[in-house]
Amino acid sequence: LSFTGMVQKLDQKLPVANEYLLLSGGVREGVVDIDLDELNVYARGTDYDMDFTLLVPALKLHDRNQPVTLDMRHSALCHSWLSLRLFDEGTISKWKDCCTIVDHINGATNYFFSPTKVADWFYDSISIVLSEIQKKPQRGMPKVEKVEKNGTIISIILGVGSSRMLYDIVPVVSFKGWPAVAQSWLMENHFWDGKITEEEVISGFYLVPACSYKGKKDNEWRLSFARSEVQLKKCISSSLMQAYQACKAIIIKLLSRPKAISPYHLRSMMLWACDRLPASYLAQEDYAAHFLLGLIDDLQHCLVNKMCPNYFIPQCNMLEHLSEETVMLHARKLSSVRSDPAEHLRTAIEHVKAANRLTLELQRRGSTTSIPSPQSDGGDINQPDDRLAKKLQQLVTENPGKSISVFINPDDVTRPHFRIDDKFF
């Protein structure tokens, strides 16, 4: 992760005191609400062993106490343009080259922060930093296996010891507080009331570089509530989370073509189900099978009605753009799952087992053919790297529903440190 600190040093564009949100699972896993056509397909086991999403704030707006009002006049619901007028002159001059420029009749010029231009700048900067690292390899530094730009996402696969870690890096705009457009959602009753505080839920939100289906790609950002979703997970029972993971494994394989349903849709439906169903029912420890069938039924209902409201902005229907043919095709596929869910689940589990076997086989081969590097003293240099990879995975898996952030000091990129909720490591 230290190379993101090096990116900051290149041209000082990124905020100096930056906090990156680290999420377990890649963008393809539906960890954030980004559904890009340009995403290359990577397979666990074949291409990588662990996957993460890293949200990197290019801009931060953290000095506001009132609800944040965004410029939504030009965009679809759940989306916004971002004018740099909200920021100081120094920020505007620093980021001018990553903006689209609109001249008004009165002679004023407005700079709109462009998700596509920011992603281009970020990819170029990361490429420069990684090529420098590869020219002067240092002991303990991960090996760069792949760097690709997938639309506005930068995907990096790093070899860390005998593990391959996929990072989907997302340049975002980070806000403290809550958007005015989602203010009415706070007035409703929710399943998390009394379990966590409102302050935890509305501590911040993001704009992610994703456009609506009819929007202008160069200007339009999507609102993301990833930080809030991490908090809400704390309030979901383990048996419901188990059912969600099982359902996700089934739909990732079954409903991948044509691209219509993502695990993010499923997660939104699960949150709605938590609001709708009695807490005593959802708390049943041995009801995972019931919950799985319920999630399949809810997804079927959403498809047939072509309606899946965004959990935080319910007036936004996330399936509105789909054709009747696509929704009916997926509804028919889901009917086959509903008629024999156990068989489909077994198939999904077999896919996971096969991926794990492939990972172990590649790691075994790697350990038998590894040659000590010129900088090493002949010892097993993979050991400390492997520990780092496993420690990172452990941090994420042992802290479900907790907000894991990464802080990096660009003046000392050798030592990132983690914050899990309010504790530092």
Short mmCIF file of C-alpha atoms in Angstrom, two decimals:
data_model
loop_
_atom_site.label_atom_id
_atom_site.label_comp_id
_atom_site.label_asym_id
_atom_site.label_seq_id
_atom_site.Cartn_x
_atom_site.Cartn_y
_atom_site.Cartn_z
CA LEU A 1 0.00 0.00 0.00
CA SER A 2 2.99 2.29 0.39
CA PHE A 3 3.03 3.18 -3.32
CA THR A 4 -0.09 5.34 -2.82
CA GLY A 5 2.00 7.48 -0.47
CA MET A 6 4.61 7.72 -3.23
CA VAL A 7 1.88 8.89 -5.64
CA GLN A 8 1.19 11.78 -3.24
CA LYS A 9 4.84 12.78 -3.40
CA LEU A 10 4.88 12.87 -7.23
CA ASP A 11 2.86 16.07 -7.65
CA GLN A 12 1.29 16.68 -4.21
CA LYS A 13 -2.23 16.37 -5.63
CA LEU A 14 -3.53 13.90 -3.04
CA PRO A 15 -4.32 15.23 0.46
CA VAL A 16 -1.28 14.88 2.73
CA ALA A 17 -3.15 13.46 5.74
CA ASN A 18 -5.15 10.86 3.87
CA GLU A 19 -7.32 8.01 5.10
CA TYR A 20 -8.00 5.11 2.73
CA LEU A 21 -10.93 2.76 3.39
CA LEU A 22 -9.90 -0.87 2.94
CA LEU A 23 -12.71 -3.30 2.11
CA SER A 24 -12.50 -7.08 1.90
CA GLY A 25 -13.42 -8.25 -1.61
CA GLY A 26 -12.86 -6.63 -5.00
CA VAL A 27 -15.14 -4.36 -7.03
CA ARG A 28 -16.34 -7.44 -8.96
CA GLU A 29 -17.59 -8.83 -5.63
CA GLY A 30 -20.05 -5.95 -5.34
CA VAL A 31 -18.23 -4.40 -2.38
CA VAL A 32 -19.04 -0.91 -3.71
CA ASP A 33 -21.83 0.28 -5.95
CA ILE A 34 -19.81 0.33 -9.16
CA ASP A 35 -21.01 -1.66 -12.14
CA LEU A 36 -18.51 -1.06 -14.94
CA ASP A 37 -18.72 -2.72 -18.34
CA GLU A 38 -14.97 -2.36 -18.79
CA LEU A 39 -13.99 -4.56 -15.83
CA ASN A 40 -11.71 -7.41 -16.91
CA VAL A 41 -12.60 -10.80 -15.51
CA TYR A 42 -10.18 -12.18 -12.93
CA ALA A 43 -10.64 -15.56 -11.27
CA ARG A 44 -9.75 -16.47 -7.71
CA GLY A 45 -7.13 -19.22 -7.77
CA THR A 46 -6.10 -18.55 -11.37
CA ASP A 47 -5.27 -14.83 -11.09
CA TYR A 48 -5.29 -13.99 -7.36
CA ASP A 49 -5.74 -15.51 -3.89
CA MET A 50 -7.13 -12.58 -1.87
CA ASP A 51 -8.95 -9.49 -3.07
CA PHE A 52 -9.50 -6.04 -1.59
CA THR A 53 -10.96 -2.70 -2.57
CA LEU A 54 -9.09 0.44 -1.55
CA LEU A 55 -10.94 3.78 -1.65
CA VAL A 56 -8.37 6.56 -2.07
CA PRO A 57 -9.65 10.13 -1.54
CA ALA A 58 -8.39 12.46 -4.27
CA LEU A 59 -10.31 15.29 -2.60
CA LYS A 60 -11.70 15.66 0.92
CA LEU A 61 -14.45 17.98 2.07
CA HIS A 62 -14.39 17.55 5.82
CA ASP A 63 -15.21 20.93 7.30
CA ARG A 64 -19.00 20.92 7.12
CA ASN A 65 -21.54 20.31 9.87
CA GLN A 66 -24.72 20.85 7.87
CA PRO A 67 -26.03 18.32 5.26
CA VAL A 68 -23.87 18.38 2.13
CA THR A 69 -25.72 19.76 -0.90
CA LEU A 70 -24.42 18.47 -4.23
CA ASP A 71 -25.04 19.63 -7.79
CA MET A 72 -27.56 17.04 -9.05
CA ARG A 73 -29.23 19.19 -11.71
CA HIS A 74 -27.44 17.46 -14.59
CA SER A 75 -27.50 13.85 -13.40
CA ALA A 76 -29.65 10.85 -12.55
CA LEU A 77 -30.68 10.05 -8.97
CA CYS A 78 -27.82 8.79 -6.76
CA HIS A 79 -25.37 10.69 -9.00
CA SER A 80 -23.84 14.14 -8.97
CA TRP A 81 -21.44 16.49 -10.68
CA LEU A 82 -18.82 18.12 -8.45
CA SER A 83 -17.84 21.74 -8.91
CA LEU A 84 -14.44 22.77 -7.56
CA ARG A 85 -16.06 26.03 -6.44
CA LEU A 86 -16.59 24.22 -3.13
CA PHE A 87 -12.80 24.25 -2.66
CA ASP A 88 -10.08 26.89 -2.29
CA GLU A 89 -8.04 28.44 -5.12
CA GLY A 90 -5.03 26.22 -4.39
CA THR A 91 -7.12 23.08 -4.88
CA ILE A 92 -8.61 24.43 -8.11
CA SER A 93 -5.20 25.23 -9.64
CA LYS A 94 -3.83 21.84 -8.52
CA TRP A 95 -6.68 19.84 -10.12
CA LYS A 96 -7.57 22.05 -13.15
CA ASP A 97 -6.14 19.50 -15.58
CA CYS A 98 -8.51 16.84 -14.22
CA CYS A 99 -11.65 18.91 -14.80
CA THR A 100 -14.13 19.58 -17.55
CA ILE A 101 -14.56 23.33 -17.99
CA VAL A 102 -17.92 25.05 -18.43
CA ASP A 103 -17.94 28.76 -19.33
CA HIS A 104 -21.05 30.68 -18.30
CA ILE A 105 -22.68 33.56 -20.19
CA ASN A 106 -21.70 35.97 -17.39
CA GLY A 107 -18.03 35.18 -18.03
CA ALA A 108 -17.51 32.92 -14.99
CA THR A 109 -15.71 29.62 -15.47
CA ASN A 110 -16.77 26.49 -13.62
CA TYR A 111 -14.44 23.53 -13.18
CA PHE A 112 -16.20 20.17 -12.78
CA PHE A 113 -14.08 17.40 -11.25
CA SER A 114 -13.96 14.66 -13.90
CA PRO A 115 -14.01 11.00 -12.77
CA THR A 116 -12.50 9.80 -16.05
CA LYS A 117 -9.66 12.37 -16.02
CA VAL A 118 -8.94 11.69 -12.34
CA ALA A 119 -8.76 7.95 -13.08
CA ASP A 120 -6.40 8.60 -16.02
CA TRP A 121 -4.14 10.76 -13.83
CA PHE A 122 -4.19 8.16 -11.05
CA TYR A 123 -3.33 5.29 -13.40
CA ASP A 124 -0.45 7.27 -14.96
CA SER A 125 0.88 8.22 -11.50
CA ILE A 126 0.67 4.66 -10.16
CA SER A 127 2.39 3.35 -13.31
CA ILE A 128 5.30 5.80 -12.82
CA VAL A 129 5.69 4.84 -9.14
CA LEU A 130 5.49 1.09 -9.81
CA SER A 131 8.04 1.27 -12.65
CA GLU A 132 10.42 3.09 -10.25
CA ILE A 133 9.89 0.37 -7.64
CA GLN A 134 10.60 -2.34 -10.23
CA LYS A 135 13.82 -0.58 -11.36
CA LYS A 136 15.15 -0.59 -7.79
CA PRO A 137 13.60 -3.61 -6.08
CA GLN A 138 13.97 -3.61 -2.32
CA ARG A 139 13.82 -6.54 -0.01
CA GLY A 140 10.33 -7.03 1.40
CA MET A 141 8.61 -5.04 -1.37
CA PRO A 142 5.77 -6.92 -3.11
CA LYS A 143 6.26 -8.08 -6.71
CA VAL A 144 3.99 -6.31 -9.19
CA GLU A 145 2.27 -9.05 -11.20
CA LYS A 146 -0.26 -6.93 -13.09
CA VAL A 147 -1.45 -3.31 -13.35
CA GLU A 148 -4.55 -2.64 -15.43
CA LYS A 149 -6.99 0.20 -15.83
CA ASN A 150 -10.56 -1.08 -15.83
CA GLY A 151 -12.61 1.97 -16.78
CA THR A 152 -12.16 4.26 -13.77
CA ILE A 153 -10.77 1.50 -11.50
CA ILE A 154 -7.08 0.61 -11.28
CA SER A 155 -6.57 -3.11 -10.63
CA ILE A 156 -3.20 -4.23 -9.26
CA ILE A 157 -2.16 -7.79 -8.51
CA LEU A 158 0.79 -7.97 -6.12
CA GLY A 159 2.84 -11.05 -5.32
CA VAL A 160 3.38 -11.05 -1.57
CA GLY A 161 5.40 -14.11 -0.65
CA SER A 162 3.52 -17.03 -2.17
CA SER A 163 0.19 -15.14 -2.14
CA ARG A 164 -1.24 -12.96 -4.90
CA MET A 165 -3.31 -10.02 -3.70
CA LEU A 166 -5.71 -8.16 -5.98
CA TYR A 167 -6.33 -4.51 -5.11
CA ASP A 168 -9.07 -2.63 -6.92
CA ILE A 169 -8.08 0.97 -6.29
CA VAL A 170 -10.89 3.50 -6.57
CA PRO A 171 -10.17 7.25 -6.62
CA VAL A 172 -12.99 8.91 -4.65
CA VAL A 173 -14.13 12.22 -3.19
CA SER A 174 -14.54 11.91 0.58
CA PHE A 175 -17.11 13.86 2.61
CA LYS A 176 -17.75 14.13 6.32
CA GLY A 177 -21.43 14.29 7.21
CA TRP A 178 -24.41 13.26 5.14
CA PRO A 179 -25.84 14.24 1.73
CA ALA A 180 -29.02 16.34 1.76
CA VAL A 181 -30.59 13.99 -0.84
CA ALA A 182 -30.54 11.11 1.70
CA GLN A 183 -31.73 13.20 4.64
CA SER A 184 -35.29 11.80 4.62
CA TRP A 185 -33.92 8.24 5.02
CA LEU A 186 -32.70 9.23 8.49
CA MET A 187 -36.27 10.08 9.54
CA GLU A 188 -37.45 6.45 9.03
CA ASN A 189 -37.24 3.58 11.53
CA HIS A 190 -34.42 1.13 10.84
CA PHE A 191 -33.22 -2.24 12.11
CA TRP A 192 -30.01 -0.70 13.47
CA ASP A 193 -31.83 1.83 15.70
CA GLY A 194 -30.55 1.43 19.27
CA LYS A 195 -27.74 -0.94 18.20
CA ILE A 196 -25.38 1.67 16.81
CA THR A 197 -25.59 5.44 16.99
CA GLU A 198 -26.73 7.67 14.16
CA GLU A 199 -23.33 9.39 14.34
CA GLU A 200 -21.63 6.08 13.42
CA VAL A 201 -23.98 5.54 10.48
CA ILE A 202 -23.71 9.04 9.01
CA SER A 203 -20.03 9.72 9.69
CA GLY A 204 -19.28 10.21 5.99
CA PHE A 205 -19.94 9.25 2.39
CA TYR A 206 -18.10 9.19 -0.93
CA LEU A 207 -18.46 10.04 -4.57
CA VAL A 208 -17.13 7.11 -6.63
CA PRO A 209 -16.17 7.34 -10.33
CA ALA A 210 -19.25 5.64 -11.81
CA CYS A 211 -21.77 7.08 -14.22
CA SER A 212 -25.50 6.39 -14.64
CA TYR A 213 -26.65 4.62 -17.81
CA LYS A 214 -27.59 7.84 -19.59
CA GLY A 215 -25.21 10.20 -17.80
CA LYS A 216 -22.09 12.01 -18.97
CA LYS A 217 -19.10 9.78 -18.13
CA ASP A 218 -16.65 12.69 -17.94
CA ASN A 219 -18.65 14.53 -15.26
CA GLU A 220 -20.87 12.18 -13.31
CA TRP A 221 -19.98 10.57 -9.96
CA ARG A 222 -22.08 8.10 -7.98
CA LEU A 223 -22.89 8.52 -4.30
CA SER A 224 -21.46 5.69 -2.24
CA PHE A 225 -22.32 4.85 1.36
CA ALA A 226 -19.55 2.28 1.80
CA ARG A 227 -18.53 3.63 5.21
CA SER A 228 -22.11 3.42 6.50
CA GLU A 229 -22.56 -0.08 5.08
CA VAL A 230 -19.53 -1.28 7.04
CA GLN A 231 -21.21 0.01 10.23
CA LEU A 232 -24.61 -1.54 9.40
CA LYS A 233 -23.02 -4.98 8.93
CA LYS A 234 -22.36 -5.01 12.69
CA CYS A 235 -26.11 -5.28 13.26
CA ILE A 236 -26.76 -8.21 10.89
CA SER A 237 -26.94 -11.70 12.43
CA SER A 238 -24.27 -14.23 11.48
CA SER A 239 -26.87 -16.64 10.05
CA LEU A 240 -28.25 -13.96 7.72
CA MET A 241 -24.71 -13.02 6.64
CA GLN A 242 -24.07 -16.72 5.98
CA ALA A 243 -27.16 -16.87 3.77
CA TYR A 244 -26.09 -13.70 1.97
CA GLN A 245 -22.62 -15.12 1.22
CA ALA A 246 -24.21 -18.35 -0.09
CA CYS A 247 -26.67 -16.45 -2.28
CA LYS A 248 -23.87 -14.19 -3.54
CA ALA A 249 -21.77 -17.22 -4.54
CA ILE A 250 -24.71 -18.60 -6.53
CA ILE A 251 -25.63 -15.39 -8.37
CA ILE A 252 -22.03 -14.41 -9.23
CA LYS A 253 -21.79 -17.62 -11.30
CA LEU A 254 -25.37 -17.91 -12.53
CA LEU A 255 -26.34 -14.31 -13.30
CA SER A 256 -23.07 -12.98 -14.68
CA ARG A 257 -24.26 -12.84 -18.33
CA PRO A 258 -25.76 -10.55 -19.44
CA LYS A 259 -24.46 -8.19 -16.72
CA ALA A 260 -27.53 -7.06 -14.80
CA ILE A 261 -27.48 -8.14 -11.16
CA SER A 262 -24.49 -7.52 -8.90
CA PRO A 263 -23.91 -8.60 -5.30
CA TYR A 264 -24.49 -4.94 -4.39
CA HIS A 265 -28.17 -5.32 -5.41
CA LEU A 266 -28.37 -8.40 -3.19
CA ARG A 267 -26.82 -6.51 -0.27
CA SER A 268 -29.36 -3.70 -0.67
CA MET A 269 -32.21 -6.25 -0.61
CA MET A 270 -30.77 -7.81 2.54
CA LEU A 271 -30.74 -4.39 4.28
CA TRP A 272 -34.37 -3.81 3.24
CA ALA A 273 -35.27 -7.27 4.58
CA CYS A 274 -33.66 -6.35 7.93
CA ASP A 275 -35.89 -3.26 8.10
CA ARG A 276 -39.00 -5.24 7.11
CA LEU A 277 -38.74 -8.44 9.17
CA PRO A 278 -39.00 -8.85 12.98
CA ALA A 279 -35.65 -8.70 14.77
CA SER A 280 -36.55 -11.86 16.75
CA TYR A 281 -36.92 -13.81 13.49
CA LEU A 282 -33.66 -12.50 12.01
CA ALA A 283 -31.78 -13.39 15.21
CA GLN A 284 -32.54 -17.13 14.88
CA GLU A 285 -29.16 -18.84 14.74
CA ASP A 286 -30.25 -21.94 12.79
CA TYR A 287 -32.30 -20.14 10.13
CA ALA A 288 -29.58 -19.67 7.51
CA ALA A 289 -31.41 -21.98 5.06
CA HIS A 290 -34.68 -20.04 5.54
CA PHE A 291 -32.83 -16.76 4.96
CA LEU A 292 -31.20 -18.09 1.78
CA LEU A 293 -34.59 -19.01 0.32
CA GLY A 294 -35.94 -15.61 1.41
CA LEU A 295 -33.10 -13.77 -0.36
CA ILE A 296 -33.68 -15.77 -3.55
CA ASP A 297 -37.42 -14.95 -3.35
CA ASP A 298 -36.69 -11.24 -2.75
CA LEU A 299 -34.32 -11.14 -5.72
CA GLN A 300 -36.93 -12.90 -7.88
CA HIS A 301 -39.53 -10.34 -6.80
CA CYS A 302 -37.17 -7.45 -7.64
CA LEU A 303 -36.51 -8.87 -11.11
CA VAL A 304 -40.12 -9.58 -12.00
CA ASN A 305 -41.10 -6.06 -10.92
CA LYS A 306 -37.90 -4.50 -12.29
CA MET A 307 -37.57 -2.64 -9.00
CA CYS A 308 -34.67 -2.58 -6.53
CA PRO A 309 -34.59 0.67 -4.48
CA ASN A 310 -31.26 1.97 -3.25
CA TYR A 311 -31.26 1.47 0.54
CA PHE A 312 -30.16 5.02 1.35
CA ILE A 313 -31.96 6.84 -1.49
CA PRO A 314 -35.12 4.72 -2.04
CA GLN A 315 -36.43 6.89 -4.85
CA CYS A 316 -33.52 5.58 -6.94
CA ASN A 317 -34.49 2.29 -8.64
CA MET A 318 -31.25 0.42 -9.40
CA LEU A 319 -32.89 -1.90 -11.97
CA GLU A 320 -34.74 0.77 -13.92
CA HIS A 321 -32.39 0.63 -16.93
CA LEU A 322 -32.75 -3.13 -17.57
CA SER A 323 -34.70 -4.47 -20.54
CA GLU A 324 -37.73 -6.75 -20.05
CA GLU A 325 -35.84 -9.57 -21.83
CA THR A 326 -32.89 -9.35 -19.42
CA VAL A 327 -34.97 -9.33 -16.22
CA MET A 328 -37.14 -12.25 -17.41
CA LEU A 329 -34.04 -14.26 -18.44
CA HIS A 330 -32.55 -13.83 -14.95
CA ALA A 331 -35.91 -14.49 -13.29
CA ARG A 332 -36.12 -17.83 -15.14
CA LYS A 333 -32.55 -18.72 -14.08
CA LEU A 334 -33.44 -17.92 -10.46
CA SER A 335 -36.53 -20.16 -10.70
CA SER A 336 -34.20 -23.08 -11.44
CA VAL A 337 -32.18 -22.18 -8.31
CA ARG A 338 -35.35 -21.98 -6.21
CA SER A 339 -36.44 -25.45 -7.37
CA ASP A 340 -33.14 -27.03 -6.25
CA PRO A 341 -31.11 -24.56 -4.12
CA ALA A 342 -28.96 -27.28 -2.51
CA GLU A 343 -27.59 -28.44 -5.88
CA HIS A 344 -26.71 -24.87 -6.96
CA LEU A 345 -25.06 -24.20 -3.61
CA ARG A 346 -23.00 -27.41 -3.92
CA THR A 347 -21.83 -26.26 -7.36
CA ALA A 348 -20.84 -22.82 -5.99
CA ILE A 349 -18.95 -24.48 -3.10
CA GLU A 350 -17.13 -26.77 -5.56
CA HIS A 351 -16.00 -23.69 -7.54
CA VAL A 352 -14.57 -22.16 -4.35
CA LYS A 353 -12.84 -25.43 -3.39
CA ALA A 354 -11.34 -25.73 -6.88
CA ALA A 355 -10.02 -22.15 -6.66
CA ASN A 356 -8.49 -22.90 -3.25
CA ARG A 357 -6.87 -26.09 -4.56
CA LEU A 358 -5.38 -24.15 -7.47
CA THR A 359 -4.02 -21.51 -5.08
CA LEU A 360 -2.38 -24.16 -2.87
CA GLU A 361 -0.91 -25.92 -5.90
CA LEU A 362 0.59 -22.67 -7.25
CA GLN A 363 1.93 -21.78 -3.79
CA ARG A 364 3.48 -25.27 -3.46
CA ARG A 365 5.13 -24.93 -6.87
CA GLY A 366 6.30 -21.41 -6.02
CA SER A 367 7.92 -22.55 -2.77
CA THR A 368 9.82 -25.37 -4.50
CA THR A 369 11.18 -23.17 -7.29
CA SER A 370 11.94 -19.97 -5.41
CA ILE A 371 15.53 -18.70 -5.68
CA PRO A 372 16.99 -16.41 -3.00
CA SER A 373 17.12 -12.84 -4.29
CA PRO A 374 20.47 -11.02 -4.69
CA GLN A 375 19.62 -8.80 -1.71
CA SER A 376 18.81 -11.73 0.56
CA ASP A 377 21.26 -13.54 2.80
CA GLY A 378 20.12 -16.92 1.52
CA GLY A 379 17.26 -17.25 4.00
CA ASP A 380 13.61 -17.72 3.05
CA ILE A 381 12.65 -14.21 2.00
CA ASN A 382 9.06 -15.27 1.37
CA GLN A 383 8.33 -15.79 5.04
CA PRO A 384 7.93 -12.17 6.25
CA ASP A 385 5.99 -11.24 3.07
CA ASP A 386 3.63 -14.16 3.57
CA ARG A 387 3.05 -13.07 7.14
CA LEU A 388 2.14 -9.59 5.91
CA ALA A 389 -0.39 -11.00 3.41
CA LYS A 390 -1.93 -13.29 6.00
CA LYS A 391 -1.97 -10.52 8.62
CA LEU A 392 -3.89 -8.26 6.24
CA GLN A 393 -6.41 -11.01 5.47
CA GLN A 394 -6.68 -11.74 9.20
CA LEU A 395 -7.38 -8.08 10.01
CA VAL A 396 -10.31 -8.08 7.60
CA THR A 397 -11.77 -11.51 8.43
CA GLU A 398 -11.47 -11.12 12.22
CA ASN A 399 -13.18 -7.71 12.22
CA PRO A 400 -16.43 -8.26 10.31
CA GLY A 401 -18.55 -5.13 10.11
CA LYS A 402 -15.73 -2.91 11.33
CA SER A 403 -14.35 0.10 9.51
CA ILE A 404 -10.75 -0.61 8.51
CA SER A 405 -8.81 2.42 7.30
CA VAL A 406 -5.22 2.74 6.17
CA PHE A 407 -3.20 5.84 7.04
CA ILE A 408 -0.04 6.57 5.07
CA ASN A 409 2.49 9.30 5.71
CA PRO A 410 4.00 10.25 2.32
CA ASP A 411 7.25 11.25 4.08
CA ASP A 412 7.66 7.72 5.42
CA VAL A 413 5.91 5.32 3.07
CA THR A 414 7.57 2.29 4.67
CA ARG A 415 5.11 2.27 7.57
CA PRO A 416 1.38 2.37 6.85
CA HIS A 417 -0.77 1.83 9.91
CA PHE A 418 -4.29 0.55 10.28
CA ARG A 419 -7.26 1.83 12.22
CA ILE A 420 -10.03 -0.61 13.07
CA ASP A 421 -12.98 1.51 14.22
CA ASP A 422 -11.22 3.71 16.81
CA LYS A 423 -8.18 1.52 17.58
CA PHE A 424 -4.82 1.91 15.86
CA PHE A 425 -2.43 -0.94 14.94
#
